[in-house]
mmCIF file of N, CA and C in Angstrom:
data_model
loop_
_atom_site.group_PDB
_atom_site.id
_atom_site.type_symbol
_atom_site.label_atom_id
_atom_site.label_comp_id
_atom_site.label_asym_id
_atom_site.label_seq_id
_atom_site.Cartn_x
_atom_site.Cartn_y
_atom_site.Cartn_z
ATOM 1 N N MET A 19 28.171 -0.004 -4.487
ATOM 2 C CA MET A 19 26.953 0.288 -3.775
ATOM 3 C C MET A 19 26.235 -0.536 -2.150
ATOM 4 N N ALA A 20 25.806 0.496 -1.526
ATOM 5 C CA ALA A 20 25.408 0.039 -0.197
ATOM 6 C C ALA A 20 23.986 -0.268 -0.503
ATOM 7 N N SER A 21 23.558 -1.569 0.591
ATOM 8 C CA SER A 21 22.673 -1.719 0.787
ATOM 9 C C SER A 21 21.938 -1.843 2.252
ATOM 10 N N LEU A 22 20.896 -1.861 2.289
ATOM 11 C CA LEU A 22 19.820 -1.944 3.735
ATOM 12 C C LEU A 22 20.443 -2.970 4.301
ATOM 13 N N PRO A 23 20.422 -3.127 5.805
ATOM 14 C CA PRO A 23 20.714 -4.223 6.091
ATOM 15 C C PRO A 23 19.098 -4.588 6.410
ATOM 16 N N LEU A 24 19.309 -6.170 6.039
ATOM 17 C CA LEU A 24 17.874 -6.699 6.177
ATOM 18 C C LEU A 24 17.430 -7.264 7.342
ATOM 19 N N SER A 25 16.298 -7.243 7.961
ATOM 20 C CA SER A 25 15.779 -7.400 9.420
ATOM 21 C C SER A 25 14.351 -8.007 9.069
ATOM 22 N N PRO A 26 14.228 -8.954 9.808
ATOM 23 C CA PRO A 26 12.989 -9.884 9.752
ATOM 24 C C PRO A 26 11.824 -9.146 10.608
ATOM 25 N N ALA A 27 12.209 -7.888 10.919
ATOM 26 C CA ALA A 27 11.176 -7.210 11.811
ATOM 27 C C ALA A 27 10.946 -6.089 10.560
ATOM 28 N N HIS A 28 11.961 -5.639 9.533
ATOM 29 C CA HIS A 28 11.837 -4.529 8.362
ATOM 30 C C HIS A 28 10.658 -5.490 7.324
ATOM 31 N N LEU A 29 9.651 -4.968 7.329
ATOM 32 C CA LEU A 29 8.543 -5.685 6.413
ATOM 33 C C LEU A 29 8.749 -4.836 5.103
ATOM 34 N N MET A 30 8.648 -3.389 5.042
ATOM 35 C CA MET A 30 8.769 -2.883 4.133
ATOM 36 C C MET A 30 8.547 -1.163 4.287
ATOM 37 N N THR A 31 9.282 -0.409 3.289
ATOM 38 C CA THR A 31 9.072 1.312 3.602
ATOM 39 C C THR A 31 8.728 1.931 2.644
ATOM 40 N N LEU A 32 7.685 2.913 3.010
ATOM 41 C CA LEU A 32 6.870 4.018 2.139
ATOM 42 C C LEU A 32 7.787 5.311 2.679
ATOM 43 N N GLY A 33 8.504 5.884 1.772
ATOM 44 C CA GLY A 33 9.424 7.125 2.114
ATOM 45 C C GLY A 33 10.119 6.701 3.318
ATOM 46 N N MET A 34 10.182 7.430 4.431
ATOM 47 C CA MET A 34 10.892 7.082 5.510
ATOM 48 C C MET A 34 10.150 6.294 6.623
ATOM 49 N N PHE A 35 9.267 6.030 6.181
ATOM 50 C CA PHE A 35 7.979 5.138 7.390
ATOM 51 C C PHE A 35 8.781 3.703 6.777
ATOM 52 N N ILE A 36 8.939 3.239 8.193
ATOM 53 C CA ILE A 36 9.084 1.277 8.267
ATOM 54 C C ILE A 36 8.119 0.612 8.431
ATOM 55 N N PHE A 37 7.290 -0.317 7.994
ATOM 56 C CA PHE A 37 6.680 -1.174 8.300
ATOM 57 C C PHE A 37 7.454 -2.312 9.116
ATOM 58 N N GLY A 38 7.170 -2.578 9.975
ATOM 59 C CA GLY A 38 7.700 -3.328 11.148
ATOM 60 C C GLY A 38 6.919 -3.956 12.204
ATOM 61 N N MET A 39 7.331 -4.628 13.260
ATOM 62 C CA MET A 39 7.137 -5.086 14.360
ATOM 63 C C MET A 39 6.958 -3.931 15.801
ATOM 64 N N ASP A 40 7.651 -2.784 15.136
ATOM 65 C CA ASP A 40 7.399 -1.993 16.227
ATOM 66 C C ASP A 40 6.476 -0.475 15.494
ATOM 67 N N THR A 41 5.890 -0.339 14.541
ATOM 68 C CA THR A 41 5.241 0.200 13.647
ATOM 69 C C THR A 41 3.717 -0.266 13.476
ATOM 70 N N ILE A 42 3.871 -1.321 12.417
ATOM 71 C CA ILE A 42 2.471 -1.354 11.682
ATOM 72 C C ILE A 42 3.056 -2.704 11.026
ATOM 73 N N PRO A 43 2.536 -3.706 11.670
ATOM 74 C CA PRO A 43 3.378 -5.118 11.052
ATOM 75 C C PRO A 43 1.819 -5.959 10.141
ATOM 76 N N TYR A 44 2.257 -5.322 8.764
ATOM 77 C CA TYR A 44 1.058 -5.699 8.297
ATOM 78 C C TYR A 44 0.742 -7.161 7.861
ATOM 79 N N GLN A 45 -0.471 -7.797 7.995
ATOM 80 C CA GLN A 45 -0.687 -9.413 8.181
ATOM 81 C C GLN A 45 -0.993 -9.508 6.320
ATOM 82 N N ASP A 46 -1.554 -8.720 5.329
ATOM 83 C CA ASP A 46 -1.932 -9.007 4.328
ATOM 84 C C ASP A 46 -1.134 -7.838 3.281
ATOM 85 N N LEU A 47 -1.173 -8.166 2.086
ATOM 86 C CA LEU A 47 -0.533 -7.090 1.153
ATOM 87 C C LEU A 47 -1.078 -7.447 -0.314
ATOM 88 N N GLN A 48 -2.122 -7.294 -0.693
ATOM 89 C CA GLN A 48 -2.652 -7.337 -2.401
ATOM 90 C C GLN A 48 -2.067 -6.463 -3.099
ATOM 91 N N ARG A 49 -1.711 -7.026 -4.560
ATOM 92 C CA ARG A 49 -1.067 -5.632 -5.304
ATOM 93 C C ARG A 49 -2.084 -6.330 -6.655
ATOM 94 N N ARG A 50 -2.557 -5.365 -7.264
ATOM 95 C CA ARG A 50 -3.397 -5.571 -8.551
ATOM 96 C C ARG A 50 -2.916 -4.828 -9.367
ATOM 97 N N MET A 51 -2.213 -4.941 -10.837
ATOM 98 C CA MET A 51 -1.501 -4.430 -11.929
ATOM 99 C C MET A 51 -2.364 -4.888 -12.756
ATOM 100 N N SER A 52 -2.262 -3.616 -13.705
ATOM 101 C CA SER A 52 -3.411 -3.792 -14.942
ATOM 102 C C SER A 52 -2.979 -3.248 -16.221
ATOM 103 N N TRP A 53 -3.138 -3.749 -17.382
ATOM 104 C CA TRP A 53 -2.531 -3.182 -18.413
ATOM 105 C C TRP A 53 -3.780 -2.286 -19.385
ATOM 106 N N ARG A 54 -3.694 -1.621 -20.392
ATOM 107 C CA ARG A 54 -4.654 -0.809 -20.960
ATOM 108 C C ARG A 54 -4.746 -1.191 -22.602
ATOM 109 N N HIS A 55 -5.873 -1.664 -22.881
ATOM 110 C CA HIS A 55 -5.694 -2.067 -24.103
ATOM 111 C C HIS A 55 -7.159 -1.392 -24.781
ATOM 112 N N GLU A 56 -7.145 -0.295 -25.602
ATOM 113 C CA GLU A 56 -8.109 0.681 -26.406
ATOM 114 C C GLU A 56 -8.661 -0.594 -27.581
ATOM 115 N N GLU A 57 -9.998 -0.037 -27.566
ATOM 116 C CA GLU A 57 -10.699 -0.973 -28.499
ATOM 117 C C GLU A 57 -11.520 0.012 -29.494
ATOM 118 N N SER A 58 -11.471 -0.397 -30.883
ATOM 119 C CA SER A 58 -12.129 0.061 -31.816
ATOM 120 C C SER A 58 -13.612 -1.016 -32.395
ATOM 121 N N GLU A 59 -14.825 -0.280 -32.450
ATOM 122 C CA GLU A 59 -15.557 -1.283 -32.624
ATOM 123 C C GLU A 59 -15.556 -1.239 -34.140
ATOM 124 N N ARG A 60 -16.117 -2.547 -34.599
ATOM 125 C CA ARG A 60 -15.998 -3.018 -36.181
ATOM 126 C C ARG A 60 -17.052 -3.972 -36.161
ATOM 127 N N PHE A 61 -18.089 -3.548 -37.430
ATOM 128 C CA PHE A 61 -19.245 -3.977 -37.840
ATOM 129 C C PHE A 61 -18.888 -5.660 -38.478
ATOM 130 N N GLY A 62 -19.844 -6.267 -37.717
ATOM 131 C CA GLY A 62 -19.995 -7.778 -38.006
ATOM 132 C C GLY A 62 -18.298 -8.270 -37.480
ATOM 133 N N MET A 63 -17.814 -7.708 -36.908
ATOM 134 C CA MET A 63 -16.454 -8.429 -36.192
ATOM 135 C C MET A 63 -16.215 -8.144 -34.666
ATOM 136 N N ARG A 64 -15.059 -8.859 -33.901
ATOM 137 C CA ARG A 64 -14.744 -8.512 -32.836
ATOM 138 C C ARG A 64 -14.161 -7.062 -32.596
ATOM 139 N N ALA A 65 -14.282 -6.328 -31.702
ATOM 140 C CA ALA A 65 -13.583 -4.757 -31.837
ATOM 141 C C ALA A 65 -12.087 -5.255 -32.038
ATOM 142 N N ALA A 66 -11.733 -4.508 -32.734
ATOM 143 C CA ALA A 66 -10.131 -4.263 -32.920
ATOM 144 C C ALA A 66 -9.441 -3.375 -31.377
ATOM 145 N N SER A 67 -8.441 -4.360 -31.160
ATOM 146 C CA SER A 67 -7.794 -3.791 -29.810
ATOM 147 C C SER A 67 -6.269 -3.358 -29.955
ATOM 148 N N GLN A 68 -5.803 -2.590 -29.557
ATOM 149 C CA GLN A 68 -4.391 -2.038 -29.634
ATOM 150 C C GLN A 68 -3.901 -1.964 -28.063
ATOM 151 N N PHE A 69 -2.476 -2.594 -27.680
ATOM 152 C CA PHE A 69 -2.356 -2.417 -26.365
ATOM 153 C C PHE A 69 -1.414 -0.677 -26.211
ATOM 154 N N ALA A 70 -2.227 -0.166 -25.036
ATOM 155 C CA ALA A 70 -1.956 1.144 -24.952
ATOM 156 C C ALA A 70 -0.956 1.588 -23.821
ATOM 157 N N GLY A 71 -0.388 0.688 -23.234
ATOM 158 C CA GLY A 71 0.992 0.895 -21.846
ATOM 159 C C GLY A 71 0.331 0.210 -20.506
ATOM 160 N N PRO A 72 0.988 0.373 -19.572
ATOM 161 C CA PRO A 72 0.405 -0.136 -18.504
ATOM 162 C C PRO A 72 -0.685 1.027 -17.724
ATOM 163 N N GLY A 73 -1.713 0.262 -16.818
ATOM 164 C CA GLY A 73 -2.669 0.785 -16.346
ATOM 165 C C GLY A 73 -2.480 0.789 -15.148
ATOM 166 N N ASP A 74 -3.561 0.925 -14.169
ATOM 167 C CA ASP A 74 -3.517 1.043 -12.790
ATOM 168 C C ASP A 74 -2.611 0.272 -11.707
ATOM 169 N N ASP A 75 -1.328 0.719 -11.038
ATOM 170 C CA ASP A 75 -1.080 -0.143 -10.373
ATOM 171 C C ASP A 75 -1.298 0.002 -8.681
ATOM 172 N N ALA A 76 -2.163 -0.681 -7.855
ATOM 173 C CA ALA A 76 -2.639 -0.445 -6.747
ATOM 174 C C ALA A 76 -2.284 -1.920 -5.626
ATOM 175 N N ILE A 77 -1.758 -1.304 -4.648
ATOM 176 C CA ILE A 77 -1.565 -2.230 -3.383
ATOM 177 C C ILE A 77 -2.494 -1.778 -2.071
ATOM 178 N N THR A 78 -3.131 -2.928 -1.784
ATOM 179 C CA THR A 78 -3.781 -2.683 -0.268
ATOM 180 C C THR A 78 -2.963 -3.373 0.876
ATOM 181 N N ILE A 79 -2.941 -2.772 1.902
ATOM 182 C CA ILE A 79 -2.147 -3.456 2.984
ATOM 183 C C ILE A 79 -3.043 -3.492 4.256
ATOM 184 N N ALA A 80 -3.150 -4.486 5.097
ATOM 185 C CA ALA A 80 -4.164 -4.794 5.893
ATOM 186 C C ALA A 80 -3.198 -5.005 7.032
ATOM 187 N N ALA A 81 -3.757 -4.739 8.466
ATOM 188 C CA ALA A 81 -3.134 -5.074 9.429
ATOM 189 C C ALA A 81 -3.826 -5.171 10.643
ATOM 190 N N LEU A 82 -3.429 -5.801 11.802
ATOM 191 C CA LEU A 82 -4.123 -5.351 13.085
ATOM 192 C C LEU A 82 -3.066 -4.811 14.166
ATOM 193 N N VAL A 83 -3.447 -3.692 14.288
ATOM 194 C CA VAL A 83 -2.273 -3.134 15.388
ATOM 195 C C VAL A 83 -2.984 -3.239 16.805
ATOM 196 N N VAL A 84 -1.983 -3.921 17.473
ATOM 197 C CA VAL A 84 -2.104 -4.423 19.001
ATOM 198 C C VAL A 84 -1.094 -3.738 19.791
ATOM 199 N N PRO A 85 -1.115 -2.691 20.368
ATOM 200 C CA PRO A 85 0.276 -2.115 20.947
ATOM 201 C C PRO A 85 0.691 -3.032 22.355
ATOM 202 N N GLU A 86 0.024 -3.709 22.999
ATOM 203 C CA GLU A 86 0.436 -4.977 23.791
ATOM 204 C C GLU A 86 1.260 -5.772 22.863
ATOM 205 N N VAL A 87 0.705 -6.433 21.678
ATOM 206 C CA VAL A 87 1.713 -7.461 21.139
ATOM 207 C C VAL A 87 2.613 -6.745 20.133
ATOM 208 N N ALA A 88 2.287 -6.116 19.033
ATOM 209 C CA ALA A 88 3.037 -5.559 18.216
ATOM 210 C C ALA A 88 2.416 -4.129 17.418
ATOM 211 N N GLY A 89 3.126 -3.576 17.073
ATOM 212 C CA GLY A 89 2.577 -1.963 16.407
ATOM 213 C C GLY A 89 2.071 -0.803 17.298
ATOM 214 N N SER A 90 2.188 0.228 16.702
ATOM 215 C CA SER A 90 1.801 1.337 17.629
ATOM 216 C C SER A 90 0.817 2.423 16.963
ATOM 217 N N TYR A 91 0.128 2.752 17.825
ATOM 218 C CA TYR A 91 -1.198 3.542 17.447
ATOM 219 C C TYR A 91 -0.571 4.927 16.690
ATOM 220 N N GLY A 92 0.584 5.261 17.371
ATOM 221 C CA GLY A 92 1.252 6.541 16.772
ATOM 222 C C GLY A 92 1.974 6.487 15.395
ATOM 223 N N ALA A 93 2.152 5.129 14.731
ATOM 224 C CA ALA A 93 2.546 4.839 13.578
ATOM 225 C C ALA A 93 1.724 5.068 12.588
ATOM 226 N N ILE A 94 0.068 4.740 12.760
ATOM 227 C CA ILE A 94 -0.884 5.092 12.145
ATOM 228 C C ILE A 94 -0.862 6.463 11.854
ATOM 229 N N ASP A 95 -0.982 7.698 13.268
ATOM 230 C CA ASP A 95 -0.722 8.571 13.443
ATOM 231 C C ASP A 95 -0.015 9.246 11.771
ATOM 232 N N ARG A 96 1.370 8.635 12.044
ATOM 233 C CA ARG A 96 2.419 9.182 11.185
ATOM 234 C C ARG A 96 1.843 8.853 9.438
ATOM 235 N N LEU A 97 1.404 7.943 9.132
ATOM 236 C CA LEU A 97 0.860 7.873 7.791
ATOM 237 C C LEU A 97 -0.357 8.487 7.455
ATOM 238 N N VAL A 98 -1.310 8.831 8.472
ATOM 239 C CA VAL A 98 -2.265 9.723 8.128
ATOM 240 C C VAL A 98 -1.494 11.286 7.874
ATOM 241 N N GLU A 99 -0.544 11.283 8.602
ATOM 242 C CA GLU A 99 0.287 12.716 8.472
ATOM 243 C C GLU A 99 0.918 12.911 7.058
ATOM 244 N N MET A 100 1.329 11.713 6.876
ATOM 245 C CA MET A 100 2.231 11.708 5.354
ATOM 246 C C MET A 100 0.842 11.439 4.203
ATOM 247 N N ALA A 101 -0.604 10.781 4.494
ATOM 248 C CA ALA A 101 -1.320 10.924 3.518
ATOM 249 C C ALA A 101 -1.916 12.276 3.285
ATOM 250 N N ALA A 102 -1.868 13.500 4.334
ATOM 251 C CA ALA A 102 -2.536 14.635 4.353
ATOM 252 C C ALA A 102 -1.626 15.248 3.627
ATOM 253 N N THR A 103 -0.105 14.970 3.078
ATOM 254 C CA THR A 103 0.653 16.036 2.185
ATOM 255 C C THR A 103 0.231 16.004 0.694
ATOM 256 N N GLY A 104 -0.172 14.485 0.590
ATOM 257 C CA GLY A 104 -0.716 14.608 -1.078
ATOM 258 C C GLY A 104 0.497 14.102 -1.744
ATOM 259 N N ASP A 105 1.755 14.011 -1.012
ATOM 260 C CA ASP A 105 3.123 13.239 -1.884
ATOM 261 C C ASP A 105 2.955 12.244 -2.299
ATOM 262 N N ASN A 106 4.337 11.793 -3.101
ATOM 263 C CA ASN A 106 4.165 10.677 -3.405
ATOM 264 C C ASN A 106 5.352 10.027 -2.746
ATOM 265 N N TRP A 107 5.582 9.007 -2.388
ATOM 266 C CA TRP A 107 6.771 8.257 -1.760
ATOM 267 C C TRP A 107 7.162 6.852 -2.197
ATOM 268 N N PRO A 108 8.684 6.612 -2.183
ATOM 269 C CA PRO A 108 9.352 5.577 -2.825
ATOM 270 C C PRO A 108 8.562 4.385 -1.992
ATOM 271 N N LEU A 109 8.451 3.130 -2.754
ATOM 272 C CA LEU A 109 7.618 1.924 -1.978
ATOM 273 C C LEU A 109 8.713 0.896 -2.232
ATOM 274 N N VAL A 110 9.573 0.523 -1.080
ATOM 275 C CA VAL A 110 10.831 -0.427 -0.943
ATOM 276 C C VAL A 110 10.419 -1.444 -0.180
ATOM 277 N N ASP A 111 10.172 -2.755 -0.742
ATOM 278 C CA ASP A 111 10.060 -4.187 0.048
ATOM 279 C C ASP A 111 11.331 -4.204 1.174
ATOM 280 N N GLY A 112 10.722 -5.528 1.591
ATOM 281 C CA GLY A 112 11.694 -5.841 2.734
ATOM 282 C C GLY A 112 13.379 -6.326 2.360
ATOM 283 N N LEU A 113 13.389 -6.896 0.907
ATOM 284 C CA LEU A 113 14.356 -7.289 0.145
ATOM 285 C C LEU A 113 15.275 -5.725 -0.561
ATOM 286 N N GLY A 114 14.512 -4.832 -0.408
ATOM 287 C CA GLY A 114 15.402 -4.117 -0.736
ATOM 288 C C GLY A 114 14.775 -3.287 -2.278
ATOM 289 N N ARG A 115 13.928 -4.385 -3.198
ATOM 290 C CA ARG A 115 13.451 -4.060 -4.253
ATOM 291 C C ARG A 115 12.789 -2.717 -4.204
ATOM 292 N N VAL A 116 12.670 -1.460 -5.071
ATOM 293 C CA VAL A 116 11.710 -0.461 -5.029
ATOM 294 C C VAL A 116 10.736 -0.818 -6.146
ATOM 295 N N LEU A 117 9.643 -1.082 -5.418
ATOM 296 C CA LEU A 117 8.358 -0.816 -6.422
ATOM 297 C C LEU A 117 7.860 0.219 -7.207
ATOM 298 N N GLY A 118 8.061 1.438 -6.811
ATOM 299 C CA GLY A 118 7.562 2.488 -7.365
ATOM 300 C C GLY A 118 7.400 3.581 -6.592
ATOM 301 N N GLN A 119 6.951 4.737 -7.025
ATOM 302 C CA GLN A 119 6.256 5.818 -6.370
ATOM 303 C C GLN A 119 4.870 5.733 -6.204
ATOM 304 N N TYR A 120 4.443 5.855 -4.852
ATOM 305 C CA TYR A 120 3.055 5.779 -4.509
ATOM 306 C C TYR A 120 2.688 6.966 -3.815
ATOM 307 N N ARG A 121 1.246 6.914 -3.762
ATOM 308 C CA ARG A 121 0.727 8.164 -2.912
ATOM 309 C C ARG A 121 -0.121 7.054 -2.055
ATOM 310 N N ILE A 122 -0.936 7.880 -0.927
ATOM 311 C CA ILE A 122 -1.370 7.177 -0.068
ATOM 312 C C ILE A 122 -2.686 7.807 -0.750
ATOM 313 N N ASP A 123 -4.049 6.574 -1.190
ATOM 314 C CA ASP A 123 -5.286 7.045 -1.668
ATOM 315 C C ASP A 123 -6.244 6.936 -0.434
ATOM 316 N N ALA A 124 -5.941 6.090 0.853
ATOM 317 C CA ALA A 124 -7.132 5.789 1.433
ATOM 318 C C ALA A 124 -6.376 5.325 2.654
ATOM 319 N N ILE A 125 -7.446 5.195 3.740
ATOM 320 C CA ILE A 125 -6.681 4.828 5.282
ATOM 321 C C ILE A 125 -8.323 4.084 5.835
ATOM 322 N N ASP A 126 -8.122 3.021 6.000
ATOM 323 C CA ASP A 126 -9.827 2.837 7.072
ATOM 324 C C ASP A 126 -9.060 2.370 8.420
ATOM 325 N N LEU A 127 -9.829 2.941 9.077
ATOM 326 C CA LEU A 127 -9.431 2.297 10.982
ATOM 327 C C LEU A 127 -10.630 1.510 11.603
ATOM 328 N N GLY A 128 -10.550 0.997 12.098
ATOM 329 C CA GLY A 128 -11.761 0.045 12.981
ATOM 330 C C GLY A 128 -11.097 -0.236 14.110
ATOM 331 N N HIS A 129 -11.900 -0.133 15.389
ATOM 332 C CA HIS A 129 -11.445 -0.263 16.745
ATOM 333 C C HIS A 129 -12.008 -1.749 16.898
ATOM 334 N N VAL A 130 -11.031 -2.458 17.477
ATOM 335 C CA VAL A 130 -11.727 -3.859 18.142
ATOM 336 C C VAL A 130 -11.694 -3.941 19.327
ATOM 337 N N GLY A 131 -12.110 -4.645 20.355
ATOM 338 C CA GLY A 131 -12.016 -5.198 21.858
ATOM 339 C C GLY A 131 -11.806 -3.814 22.266
ATOM 340 N N ILE A 132 -13.191 -2.889 22.609
ATOM 341 C CA ILE A 132 -13.375 -1.642 23.303
ATOM 342 C C ILE A 132 -13.342 -2.161 24.801
ATOM 343 N N MET A 133 -12.371 -1.402 25.342
ATOM 344 C CA MET A 133 -12.121 -1.465 26.876
ATOM 345 C C MET A 133 -12.581 -0.559 27.616
ATOM 346 N N ALA A 134 -12.717 -0.214 28.731
ATOM 347 C CA ALA A 134 -13.184 0.781 29.362
ATOM 348 C C ALA A 134 -12.685 2.216 28.945
ATOM 349 N N GLY A 135 -13.512 2.957 29.216
ATOM 350 C CA GLY A 135 -13.270 4.765 28.825
ATOM 351 C C GLY A 135 -13.529 4.674 27.046
ATOM 352 N N GLY A 136 -13.600 3.652 26.791
ATOM 353 C CA GLY A 136 -13.692 3.286 24.872
ATOM 354 C C GLY A 136 -12.209 3.214 24.124
ATOM 355 N N LEU A 137 -11.587 3.039 25.120
ATOM 356 C CA LEU A 137 -10.458 2.937 24.667
ATOM 357 C C LEU A 137 -10.280 1.293 24.075
ATOM 358 N N PRO A 138 -9.786 1.477 22.314
ATOM 359 C CA PRO A 138 -9.361 0.062 21.887
ATOM 360 C C PRO A 138 -8.298 -0.703 22.254
ATOM 361 N N ARG A 139 -8.655 -1.956 22.284
ATOM 362 C CA ARG A 139 -7.470 -2.740 22.528
ATOM 363 C C ARG A 139 -6.553 -3.084 21.521
ATOM 364 N N GLY A 140 -7.079 -2.861 20.092
ATOM 365 C CA GLY A 140 -6.491 -2.495 18.652
ATOM 366 C C GLY A 140 -7.038 -2.115 17.566
ATOM 367 N N GLN A 141 -6.578 -2.073 16.705
ATOM 368 C CA GLN A 141 -7.415 -1.160 15.592
ATOM 369 C C GLN A 141 -6.985 -1.775 14.592
ATOM 370 N N ASN A 142 -8.084 -2.309 13.291
ATOM 371 C CA ASN A 142 -7.944 -2.648 12.110
ATOM 372 C C ASN A 142 -7.495 -1.526 11.437
ATOM 373 N N PHE A 143 -6.509 -1.889 10.303
ATOM 374 C CA PHE A 143 -5.793 -1.357 9.800
ATOM 375 C C PHE A 143 -5.920 -1.444 8.221
ATOM 376 N N THR A 144 -6.555 -0.448 7.250
ATOM 377 C CA THR A 144 -6.135 -1.012 6.061
ATOM 378 C C THR A 144 -5.704 0.355 5.344
ATOM 379 N N MET A 145 -5.038 0.214 4.264
ATOM 380 C CA MET A 145 -4.407 1.268 3.736
ATOM 381 C C MET A 145 -4.410 0.974 2.006
ATOM 382 N N GLU A 146 -4.749 1.920 1.104
ATOM 383 C CA GLU A 146 -4.662 1.920 -0.270
ATOM 384 C C GLU A 146 -3.417 2.860 -0.889
ATOM 385 N N LEU A 147 -2.581 2.374 -1.418
ATOM 386 C CA LEU A 147 -1.618 3.056 -2.454
ATOM 387 C C LEU A 147 -2.102 2.822 -3.660
ATOM 388 N N LYS A 148 -1.781 3.927 -4.855
ATOM 389 C CA LYS A 148 -1.478 3.791 -5.948
ATOM 390 C C LYS A 148 -0.461 4.122 -6.800
ATOM 391 N N ARG A 149 0.107 3.478 -7.378
ATOM 392 C CA ARG A 149 1.218 3.920 -8.082
ATOM 393 C C ARG A 149 1.128 4.966 -9.157
ATOM 394 N N VAL A 150 2.150 5.983 -8.798
ATOM 395 C CA VAL A 150 1.944 7.225 -9.829
ATOM 396 C C VAL A 150 3.059 7.562 -10.518
ATOM 397 N N ASP A 151 4.055 6.796 -10.850
ATOM 398 C CA ASP A 151 5.363 6.900 -11.700
ATOM 399 C C ASP A 151 4.940 6.005 -12.926
ATOM 400 N N GLY A 152 5.771 6.560 -13.979
ATOM 401 C CA GLY A 152 5.486 5.643 -15.080
ATOM 402 C C GLY A 152 5.652 4.325 -15.298
#
C-alpha cells in the first residue's frame, strides 16, 4: 500500500485541494460530532430514550490568508468553485487518515488591512464542512 509523502506544509486535503502554506494555511480547525437519541415521553417518569445512530459531523476551518506571507487568493477561488458544484469530497488529514466524505456548506470571507484601491492585504477565511457519508 502506497502512502502519501508527509510534509509539514501539507495540512489536509479536501478532494484534490491541498491545504498548505502556498494555498490556505488554516489556523484553527473545530470538529463537532453528535449522536442521536430518540425519546418517548412517559407519564410520571423521565422520557425513555434509545440510541438511534450517528448525528451531524461538522468541521469549521478558519484561516487568515496573507499572500505576502502565506496562502493565495486563488486558492479561495478554487474552494468556492468546489462548493458551487454541490459535490462531496473526501477529507484526509495531514497524517493520511480519511475523515469521511464532506460537502462545503458555507464560506465566509472578510477583508483586512485595506490598501490603496480597496485591495485587502489579507482575507479572513472560514469554511464550514458537513459530513455526508454514513
